[in-house]
Coordinates of C-alpha atoms in Angstrom, one line a residue:
Chain A
X1 CA 16.5 54.9 37.8
X2 CA 13.7 54.2 40.2
X3 CA 11.0 56.9 40.4
X4 CA 10.5 56.0 44.1
X5 CA 14.1 56.7 44.9
X6 CA 13.9 60.1 43.2
X7 CA 10.8 61.1 45.2
X8 CA 12.9 61.4 48.3
X9 CA 14.7 64.5 47.0
X10 CA 11.8 66.2 45.3
X11 CA 9.8 69.1 46.6
X12 CA 6.1 68.6 47.5
X13 CA 5.0 70.1 44.2
X14 CA 7.3 67.9 42.1
X15 CA 6.2 64.9 44.1
X16 CA 2.5 65.7 43.5
X17 CA 3.3 66.1 39.8
X18 CA 5.1 62.7 39.8
X19 CA 2.2 61.0 41.6
X20 CA -0.2 62.3 38.9
X21 CA 2.2 61.1 36.2
X22 CA 2.3 57.7 37.9
X23 CA -1.5 57.5 38.1
X24 CA -1.8 58.4 34.4
X25 CA 0.7 55.7 33.4
X26 CA -1.1 53.1 35.5
X27 CA -4.3 54.0 33.8
X28 CA -2.7 53.9 30.4
X29 CA -1.0 50.5 30.9
X30 CA -4.2 49.0 32.4
X31 CA -6.3 50.2 29.4
X32 CA -3.7 49.1 26.8
X33 CA -3.3 45.7 28.4
X34 CA -7.1 45.1 27.9
X35 CA -7.1 46.2 24.3
X36 CA -7.4 43.7 21.4
X37 CA -4.2 43.3 19.6
X38 CA -5.8 44.1 16.3
X39 CA -7.0 47.5 17.7
X40 CA -3.4 48.4 18.7
X41 CA -2.0 47.2 15.4
X42 CA -4.5 49.4 13.5
X43 CA -3.7 52.4 15.7
X44 CA 0.0 51.9 15.1
X45 CA -0.5 51.6 11.4
X46 CA -2.6 54.8 11.3
X47 CA 0.1 56.9 13.1
X48 CA 1.1 59.8 10.7
X49 CA 4.8 58.9 11.3
X50 CA 6.0 55.9 13.2
X51 CA 9.1 56.4 15.2
X52 CA 12.1 54.1 15.1
X53 CA 12.8 52.2 18.3
X54 CA 15.0 49.6 19.8
X55 CA 14.3 46.8 22.2
X56 CA 15.6 47.2 25.7
X57 CA 14.0 43.9 26.6
X58 CA 12.9 41.9 23.6
X59 CA 9.3 40.6 23.9
X60 CA 9.1 37.4 25.8
X61 CA 6.4 35.2 27.4
X62 CA 6.6 33.8 30.9
X63 CA 4.6 33.1 34.0
X64 CA 3.6 35.3 36.9
X65 CA 2.7 33.7 40.2
X66 CA -0.7 34.9 41.4
X67 CA -1.5 35.0 45.1
X68 CA -4.5 34.9 47.3
X69 CA -5.0 35.6 51.0
X70 CA -6.5 33.1 53.4
X71 CA -10.0 34.3 54.1
X72 CA -9.6 36.9 51.4
X73 CA -7.8 39.3 53.8
X74 CA -5.3 37.2 55.8
X75 CA -2.0 35.5 55.1
X76 CA -0.8 35.2 51.6
X77 CA -0.5 32.0 49.6
X78 CA 0.4 31.0 46.0
X79 CA -2.7 30.2 44.0
X80 CA -1.3 29.4 40.6
X81 CA 0.4 31.1 37.7
X82 CA -0.7 33.1 34.7
X83 CA 0.9 33.6 31.3
X84 CA 2.2 37.1 30.8
X85 CA 4.1 38.7 27.9
X86 CA 6.4 41.6 28.4
X87 CA 8.5 44.0 26.3
X88 CA 10.5 47.2 27.0
X89 CA 11.3 49.6 24.1
X90 CA 13.2 52.9 23.8
X91 CA 12.3 55.3 21.0
X92 CA 15.1 56.5 18.7
X93 CA 14.2 60.2 18.7
X94 CA 15.7 62.8 21.0
X95 CA 13.3 62.2 23.9
X96 CA 14.4 58.5 24.0
X97 CA 11.3 57.6 25.9
X98 CA 11.2 54.2 27.5
X99 CA 7.9 52.3 27.1
X100 CA 6.9 49.1 29.0
X101 CA 4.4 46.5 27.9
X102 CA 3.1 43.8 30.3
X103 CA 0.1 42.0 29.1
X104 CA -1.9 38.9 30.1
X105 CA -1.4 35.9 27.8
X106 CA 1.1 34.8 25.2
X107 CA 0.9 37.6 22.6
X108 CA 4.4 39.0 22.4
X109 CA 3.6 41.4 19.6
X110 CA 0.8 42.9 21.7
X111 CA 3.3 43.5 24.6
X112 CA 5.5 45.3 22.0
X113 CA 2.7 47.5 20.8
X114 CA 1.7 48.3 24.4
X115 CA 5.3 49.3 25.1
X116 CA 5.4 51.5 22.0
X117 CA 2.2 53.4 22.9
X118 CA 3.4 53.7 26.4
X119 CA 6.6 55.4 25.1
X120 CA 4.8 57.6 22.6
X121 CA 2.2 58.8 25.1
X122 CA 5.1 60.3 27.1
X123 CA 5.7 62.7 24.3
X124 CA 3.6 65.9 24.3
X125 CA 2.9 65.9 20.5
X126 CA 1.6 62.3 20.7
X127 CA -0.1 62.3 24.1
X128 CA -3.3 64.1 23.1
X129 CA -3.9 62.0 20.0
X130 CA -3.3 58.7 21.8
X131 CA -5.7 59.8 24.5
X132 CA -8.4 60.8 22.0
X133 CA -8.1 58.0 19.5
X134 CA -7.1 55.0 21.7
X135 CA -7.3 55.4 25.4
X136 CA -10.6 57.3 25.8
X137 CA -12.6 55.0 23.4
X138 CA -11.1 51.9 25.1
X139 CA -12.1 53.2 28.5
X140 CA -15.6 53.9 27.3
X141 CA -15.9 50.5 25.8
X142 CA -14.7 48.7 28.9
X143 CA -17.0 50.8 31.2
X144 CA -19.9 50.0 29.0
X145 CA -19.1 46.3 29.1
X146 CA -18.8 46.3 32.8
X147 CA -22.0 48.2 33.3
X148 CA -24.0 45.8 31.1
X149 CA -22.6 42.8 32.9
X150 CA -23.3 44.4 36.3
X151 CA -26.9 45.2 35.2
X152 CA -27.4 41.6 34.2
X153 CA -26.0 40.3 37.5
X154 CA -28.1 42.9 39.4
X155 CA -31.2 41.5 37.7
X156 CA -30.5 38.1 39.5
X157 CA -30.7 39.8 42.9
X158 CA -33.0 37.9 45.2
X159 CA -34.7 38.4 48.5
X160 CA -35.1 35.3 50.6
X161 CA -38.1 35.5 52.9
X162 CA -38.0 33.5 56.1
X163 CA -41.4 32.1 56.7
X164 CA -42.8 32.8 60.1
X165 CA -43.2 29.6 62.1
X166 CA -45.1 28.9 65.3
X167 CA -47.1 31.4 67.4
X168 CA -45.6 34.8 66.8
Chain B
X1 CA 10.6 -2.1 39.1
X2 CA 10.3 -0.7 35.6
X3 CA 12.9 -2.0 33.2
X4 CA 13.5 -0.1 29.9
X5 CA 12.6 -2.1 26.9
X6 CA 13.5 -1.6 23.2
X7 CA 11.4 -2.0 20.2
X8 CA 7.9 -1.1 19.3
X9 CA 8.7 2.2 17.6
X10 CA 6.5 1.4 14.6
X11 CA 3.6 0.2 16.9
X12 CA 3.9 3.4 18.9
X13 CA 3.8 5.7 15.9
X14 CA 0.8 3.9 14.5
X15 CA -0.9 4.1 17.9
X16 CA -0.5 7.8 17.9
X17 CA -1.9 8.1 14.4
X18 CA -4.9 6.0 15.5
X19 CA -5.3 8.3 18.5
X20 CA -5.3 11.4 16.2
X21 CA -8.0 9.8 14.0
X22 CA -10.1 8.8 17.0
X23 CA -9.7 12.3 18.5
X24 CA -11.1 13.8 15.3
X25 CA -14.1 11.5 15.4
X26 CA -16.6 11.5 12.5
X27 CA -14.9 13.4 9.6
X28 CA -18.3 14.3 8.2
X29 CA -18.8 16.7 11.2
X30 CA -17.0 20.0 11.5
X31 CA -13.9 20.0 13.6
X32 CA -14.3 21.6 17.0
X33 CA -12.4 24.9 17.4
X34 CA -10.2 25.8 20.4
X35 CA -12.1 29.1 20.7
X36 CA -15.4 27.2 20.8
X37 CA -14.1 25.0 23.6
X38 CA -12.9 28.1 25.4
X39 CA -16.3 29.8 25.1
X40 CA -18.7 27.0 25.3
X41 CA -17.0 24.5 27.6
X42 CA -15.8 27.2 29.9
X43 CA -16.2 25.3 33.2
X44 CA -14.1 22.5 31.8
X45 CA -11.5 25.1 30.9
X46 CA -11.8 26.6 34.5
X47 CA -11.0 23.2 36.0
X48 CA -8.0 22.6 33.8
X49 CA -6.6 26.0 34.6
X50 CA -7.1 25.6 38.3
X51 CA -5.6 22.2 38.6
X52 CA -3.1 22.7 35.8
X53 CA -2.2 25.8 37.9
X54 CA -1.9 28.2 34.9
X55 CA -4.5 30.8 34.1
X56 CA -4.6 30.9 30.3
X57 CA -8.0 30.1 28.8
X58 CA -6.7 29.4 25.3
X59 CA -4.0 27.0 26.5
X60 CA -6.5 25.1 28.7
X61 CA -8.9 24.8 25.8
X62 CA -6.2 23.5 23.5
X63 CA -5.2 21.0 26.2
X64 CA -8.8 19.8 26.4
X65 CA -9.0 19.4 22.6
X66 CA -5.7 17.5 22.5
X67 CA -6.8 15.3 25.5
X68 CA -10.2 14.5 23.8
X69 CA -11.9 16.1 26.8
X70 CA -10.0 14.1 29.4
X71 CA -9.6 16.6 32.2
X72 CA -6.7 15.0 34.1
X73 CA -4.8 14.4 30.9
X74 CA -5.4 18.1 29.9
X75 CA -4.2 19.2 33.4
X76 CA -1.0 17.1 32.9
X77 CA -0.4 18.8 29.5
X78 CA -0.7 22.3 31.1
X79 CA 1.7 21.3 33.9
X80 CA 4.2 20.0 31.4
X81 CA 3.9 23.2 29.3
X82 CA 4.6 25.2 32.4
X83 CA 8.1 23.9 32.7
X84 CA 9.0 25.5 29.4
X85 CA 8.3 29.1 30.6
X86 CA 10.5 31.4 32.8
X87 CA 8.9 33.1 35.8
X88 CA 8.6 36.8 35.3
X89 CA 7.5 37.8 38.8
X90 CA 5.1 37.5 41.6
X91 CA 1.8 39.4 41.5
X92 CA 0.3 41.4 44.4
X93 CA -2.3 39.3 46.3
X94 CA -5.6 39.4 44.5
X95 CA -8.1 41.8 46.0
X96 CA -11.2 39.8 46.0
X97 CA -13.1 42.6 47.7
X98 CA -12.6 44.6 44.6
X99 CA -14.1 41.8 42.5
X100 CA -16.6 42.6 39.7
X101 CA -19.0 39.9 40.9
X102 CA -21.0 37.6 38.7
X103 CA -22.4 35.9 41.7
X104 CA -22.4 36.5 45.4
X105 CA -24.4 34.6 48.0
X106 CA -24.4 33.9 51.7
X107 CA -26.2 31.1 53.5
X108 CA -25.7 32.6 56.9
X109 CA -26.5 36.3 56.5
X110 CA -29.9 36.8 54.9
X111 CA -29.7 40.6 54.6
X112 CA -26.2 41.1 53.3
X113 CA -25.4 44.6 52.0
X114 CA -25.6 44.5 48.2
X115 CA -28.0 41.6 48.3
X116 CA -27.9 38.0 47.3
X117 CA -26.9 37.8 43.7
X118 CA -27.6 34.4 42.1
X119 CA -25.6 35.0 38.8
X120 CA -25.3 32.3 36.2
X121 CA -26.0 29.4 38.5
X122 CA -27.1 25.8 37.9
X123 CA -28.9 26.0 41.3
X124 CA -32.7 26.1 41.0
X125 CA -32.6 24.5 37.6
X126 CA -34.5 21.3 37.4
X127 CA -31.7 19.2 36.1
X128 CA -33.8 18.0 33.3
X129 CA -32.1 17.5 30.0
X130 CA -32.8 20.4 27.7
X131 CA -33.3 18.9 24.2
X132 CA -33.7 22.4 22.8
X133 CA -29.9 22.6 23.0
X134 CA -29.6 20.0 20.3
X135 CA -30.8 22.6 17.8
X136 CA -28.7 25.6 16.9
X137 CA -30.4 28.5 18.7
X138 CA -29.3 31.8 20.2
X139 CA -30.4 32.3 23.8
X140 CA -32.5 35.4 24.5
X141 CA -30.5 38.1 26.0
X142 CA -30.2 38.2 29.8
X143 CA -32.3 40.8 31.5
X144 CA -30.7 43.9 32.9
X145 CA -31.8 45.6 36.1
X146 CA -30.1 47.9 38.5
X147 CA -26.4 48.5 39.3
X148 CA -23.8 47.0 41.6
X149 CA -21.6 48.7 44.1
X150 CA -18.0 49.2 43.0
X151 CA -16.5 47.2 45.9
X152 CA -18.0 44.5 48.1
X153 CA -16.5 43.9 51.5
X154 CA -16.3 40.4 52.8
X155 CA -19.6 39.6 54.4
X156 CA -18.0 37.5 57.2
X157 CA -15.9 40.5 58.4
X158 CA -18.7 43.0 57.9
X159 CA -21.2 41.2 60.0
X160 CA -18.7 40.1 62.8
X161 CA -19.4 43.0 65.1
X162 CA -19.6 40.7 68.2
X163 CA -16.3 39.1 67.3
X164 CA -17.7 35.6 67.5
X165 CA -16.0 34.6 64.2
X166 CA -12.2 34.4 64.1
X167 CA -10.5 37.1 62.1
X168 CA -7.9 36.4 59.4
X169 CA -4.8 38.6 59.8
X170 CA -2.4 39.5 57.0
X171 CA 1.1 38.2 57.3
X172 CA 4.2 40.5 57.2
X173 CA 5.1 41.5 53.6
X174 CA 8.7 40.5 54.3
X175 CA 7.7 36.9 55.1
X176 CA 8.5 34.3 52.6
X177 CA 5.4 32.6 51.1
X178 CA 6.1 28.9 50.7
X179 CA 5.9 27.8 47.0
X180 CA 5.4 24.1 46.1
X181 CA 6.6 24.8 42.5
X182 CA 10.0 25.7 44.0
X183 CA 10.5 23.5 47.1
X184 CA 9.2 20.0 48.0
X185 CA 6.3 19.5 50.4
X186 CA 7.6 19.3 54.0
X187 CA 5.6 18.5 57.2
X188 CA 4.1 20.1 59.1
X189 CA 3.1 22.2 56.1
X190 CA 2.3 25.9 56.7
X191 CA -1.3 27.1 55.9
X192 CA 0.1 28.9 52.8
X193 CA 1.6 25.7 51.5
X194 CA -1.6 23.8 52.4
X195 CA -3.8 26.3 50.5
X196 CA -1.5 26.2 47.5
X197 CA -1.6 22.4 47.5
X198 CA -5.4 22.3 47.9
X199 CA -5.9 24.9 45.1
X200 CA -4.0 22.6 42.7
X201 CA -5.6 19.4 44.1
X202 CA -8.1 17.2 42.3
X203 CA -11.6 18.4 42.6
X204 CA -13.2 15.0 43.0
X205 CA -10.7 14.1 45.7
X206 CA -11.3 17.3 47.7
X207 CA -15.1 16.9 47.2
X208 CA -15.0 13.4 48.7
X209 CA -12.8 14.6 51.6
X210 CA -15.0 17.6 52.2
X211 CA -18.0 15.4 52.2
X212 CA -16.4 13.1 54.7
X213 CA -16.1 16.0 57.2
X214 CA -19.8 16.7 56.8
X215 CA -20.7 13.0 57.4
X216 CA -18.8 12.9 60.7
X217 CA -15.2 12.2 59.9
X218 CA -13.9 15.3 61.7
X219 CA -17.1 17.1 62.6
X220 CA -16.8 20.7 61.5
X221 CA -20.4 21.9 61.2
X222 CA -19.8 24.2 58.3
X223 CA -21.9 27.1 57.0
X224 CA -21.3 29.0 53.8
X225 CA -20.5 32.5 55.0
X226 CA -20.1 33.7 51.5
X227 CA -19.4 32.5 48.0
X228 CA -18.5 35.0 45.3
X229 CA -17.4 34.6 41.7
X230 CA -16.3 37.2 39.2
X231 CA -13.4 39.1 37.8
X232 CA -10.4 40.5 39.8
X233 CA -7.6 42.7 38.7
X234 CA -4.0 41.3 38.5
X235 CA -1.4 43.8 39.7
X236 CA 2.2 43.2 39.1
X237 CA 5.2 45.2 40.3
X238 CA 7.0 46.4 37.2
X239 CA 10.8 46.6 37.9
X240 CA 11.4 49.1 35.1
X241 CA 8.8 51.5 36.7
X242 CA 9.2 50.8 40.5
X243 CA 5.4 50.6 41.0
X244 CA 2.7 48.0 40.5
X245 CA 0.5 48.1 37.4
X246 CA -2.9 46.4 36.7
X247 CA -2.0 44.1 33.7
X248 CA -5.3 42.4 33.2
X249 CA -8.2 40.5 34.8
X250 CA -8.9 36.9 35.8
X251 CA -12.0 35.1 36.9
X252 CA -12.0 33.5 40.3
X253 CA -14.4 31.9 42.8
X254 CA -14.0 32.3 46.5
X255 CA -15.7 30.5 49.4
X256 CA -15.7 31.6 53.0
X257 CA -16.8 28.8 55.2
X258 CA -17.7 29.4 58.8
X259 CA -17.4 26.4 61.2
X260 CA -18.6 25.8 64.7
X261 CA -15.8 25.4 67.2
X262 CA -16.5 24.2 70.8
X263 CA -13.3 25.8 72.1
X264 CA -10.2 24.1 73.5
X265 CA -7.9 24.6 76.5
X266 CA -6.5 27.8 75.0
X267 CA -9.4 29.1 72.9
X268 CA -13.0 30.1 74.0
X269 CA -15.9 28.8 71.9
X270 CA -16.2 30.7 68.6
X271 CA -16.7 30.2 64.9
X272 CA -13.6 29.3 62.9
X273 CA -13.0 29.7 59.2
X274 CA -12.0 27.7 56.1
X275 CA -11.1 29.2 52.8
X276 CA -11.3 28.2 49.2
X277 CA -10.2 29.9 46.0
X278 CA -10.1 28.7 42.5
X279 CA -9.7 30.0 39.0
X280 CA -12.8 30.7 36.9
X281 CA -16.3 29.7 38.1
X282 CA -15.6 26.6 40.2
X283 CA -17.9 26.8 43.2
X284 CA -17.9 23.1 44.1
X285 CA -14.1 23.1 44.1
X286 CA -13.9 26.3 46.2
X287 CA -16.4 24.9 48.7
X288 CA -14.6 21.5 49.0
X289 CA -11.3 23.3 49.4
X290 CA -12.7 25.4 52.2
X291 CA -14.0 22.4 54.1
X292 CA -10.7 20.6 53.8
X293 CA -8.7 23.7 54.7
X294 CA -10.7 23.9 57.9
X295 CA -10.3 20.2 58.7
X296 CA -6.5 20.6 58.2
X297 CA -6.4 23.3 60.9
X298 CA -7.2 20.7 63.5
X299 CA -3.7 20.7 65.0
X300 CA -3.5 24.5 65.1
X301 CA -6.9 24.7 66.9
X302 CA -6.0 22.0 69.4
X303 CA -8.6 19.5 68.1
X304 CA -8.1 15.7 68.1
X305 CA -6.9 14.3 64.8
X306 CA -9.2 11.4 64.2
X307 CA -10.2 11.5 60.5
X308 CA -8.4 11.3 57.1
X309 CA -9.4 14.9 56.2
X310 CA -7.4 16.2 59.2
X311 CA -4.3 14.3 58.4
X312 CA -1.9 16.6 56.5
X313 CA 0.3 13.9 55.1
X314 CA -2.6 11.9 53.9
X315 CA -4.5 14.8 52.3
X316 CA -1.6 16.7 50.8
X317 CA 0.4 13.7 49.5
X318 CA -2.6 12.2 47.6
X319 CA -4.4 15.3 46.2
X320 CA -2.4 16.0 43.1
X321 CA -4.0 14.2 40.2
X322 CA -0.9 14.5 37.9
X323 CA 1.2 12.7 40.5
X324 CA -1.5 10.2 41.4
X325 CA -2.4 9.4 37.8
X326 CA 1.3 9.0 37.0
X327 CA 1.9 6.5 39.8
X328 CA -1.2 4.5 39.1
X329 CA -0.8 4.5 35.4
X330 CA 2.9 3.6 35.5
X331 CA 1.6 0.1 36.4
X332 CA 0.8 -0.2 32.7
X333 CA 4.4 0.0 31.7
X334 CA 6.3 -3.3 31.1
X335 CA 7.0 -5.0 34.5
X336 CA 8.0 -8.3 32.8
X337 CA 11.2 -8.9 34.7
X338 CA 9.7 -8.0 38.0
X339 CA 6.8 -10.3 37.4
X340 CA 9.1 -13.2 36.3
X341 CA 10.9 -12.9 39.6
X342 CA 7.6 -12.9 41.5
X343 CA 6.4 -15.9 39.6
X344 CA 9.6 -17.8 40.4
X345 CA 9.2 -17.0 44.1
X346 CA 5.6 -18.2 44.2
X347 CA 6.5 -21.4 42.4
X348 CA 9.2 -22.1 44.9
X349 CA 7.0 -21.4 47.9
X350 CA 4.3 -23.7 46.6
X351 CA 6.9 -26.4 45.8
X352 CA 8.2 -26.2 49.4
X353 CA 4.7 -26.4 50.9
X354 CA 4.1 -29.5 48.8
X355 CA 7.4 -31.0 50.1
X356 CA 6.2 -30.3 53.7
X357 CA 8.9 -27.8 54.4
X358 CA 7.4 -24.3 54.7
X359 CA 9.6 -22.1 56.8
X360 CA 12.5 -21.1 54.5
X361 CA 10.5 -19.6 51.6
X362 CA 8.2 -17.6 53.9
X363 CA 11.3 -16.1 55.6
X364 CA 12.7 -15.2 52.2
X365 CA 9.4 -13.7 51.1
X366 CA 9.2 -11.6 54.2
X367 CA 12.6 -10.0 53.5

């Protein structure tokens, strides 16, 4: 069931709604992938009721080949691999939401937790709470970290002066 | 010829115990933690990841600990570990223009947009040993000042209004990208395969080859168009979703080398390019790789092949330190039978010379 295949038969309004949904999911998965596992574990433990779920793809660790481009923009080449863990879950309740977790590294439990929150966030009664308690604080934290790093790098900006030589 | 031998199990086991003890060093000192290696020996970790060809800081730090700091041994350990894992997919090409830079300099363009950002460089340090590091001490926090733009276009393309520098063009998405981990090296190797091979190649070897091009073995007159180092996003197509998702960040260093080119029968004079890319903060590696990448483009650009760095087979067959180390070090394994045969032959030849009859043995030796 590919969302891209579906798009072809959707009206413009539905397609826009789906694009927004896709953007929200991309943001969610990018943020969850950057969370510490302990943070996700705590958030899971603090849920008022934890849903039952089954594994569509049990958590596993493998490698993803990373690619560069010659000159940064040209033809592609294989640079080397990266460890990635992934997991796909389906919740037991009537919505039966499917959640995916793809994370850098070898932490399979983290991939499982990301998949669970991805599934939960698709349900209206969980979405707002996950946004407020997990995603928004994560985003703030990452933005702050990036800004501090950028400011430290910016402080190393230098102007090279070319000394005037000769007559002029 | 290596002939399998039996025996020595007890000796081997004891040797490994002795190795473990020597690895630990003075027991009165605290044991070094893998996380400490990851954080405080980060450039050693970067090299092991680049040449081990797996981005995983904890694995590389563990390999360094196990290998007692021997980089080539640690690289070997990562390569061996790699064979135990399945491949889950191919990431989208890294967008180095979207890098959150830690460093970005150009030696050719003084006034580059965004400025020259030195970052955490060893350059301009005096290379005097800092004995203060012997004491436990927290560094003072780095100063903050200003902001950086969200994206930084490649300087070389940005400042190429006259078109005097050759442009790199993307390949077709449907084209197969050669992969050395799946198929053996064949000649002539495509640029994609050459770049993959150079990315995995031994840093010291590439440094020496790159240096040789500067000293006149394949004159290439290089200039650093740009070096940048920092974090880039990894985007992976998720089959369950049907679109690509950002699954994390890795550190990389990129070098854009610009080289003088006199022109050939088919090409007018212009500047050509060499490219280097490595995991982590590995500027020397990226620069050396860019020099050798450019030298290996000799045939494509119609240049005479006169130097080792331009010779694909020479460069690519000898750059992998796991293979090179394996072949050199296999000489340590018992070659007793081989050597006995050689001994017998030399004795026979000498006996024949002494008897005044040289021809037969030399003929035999030449076979």
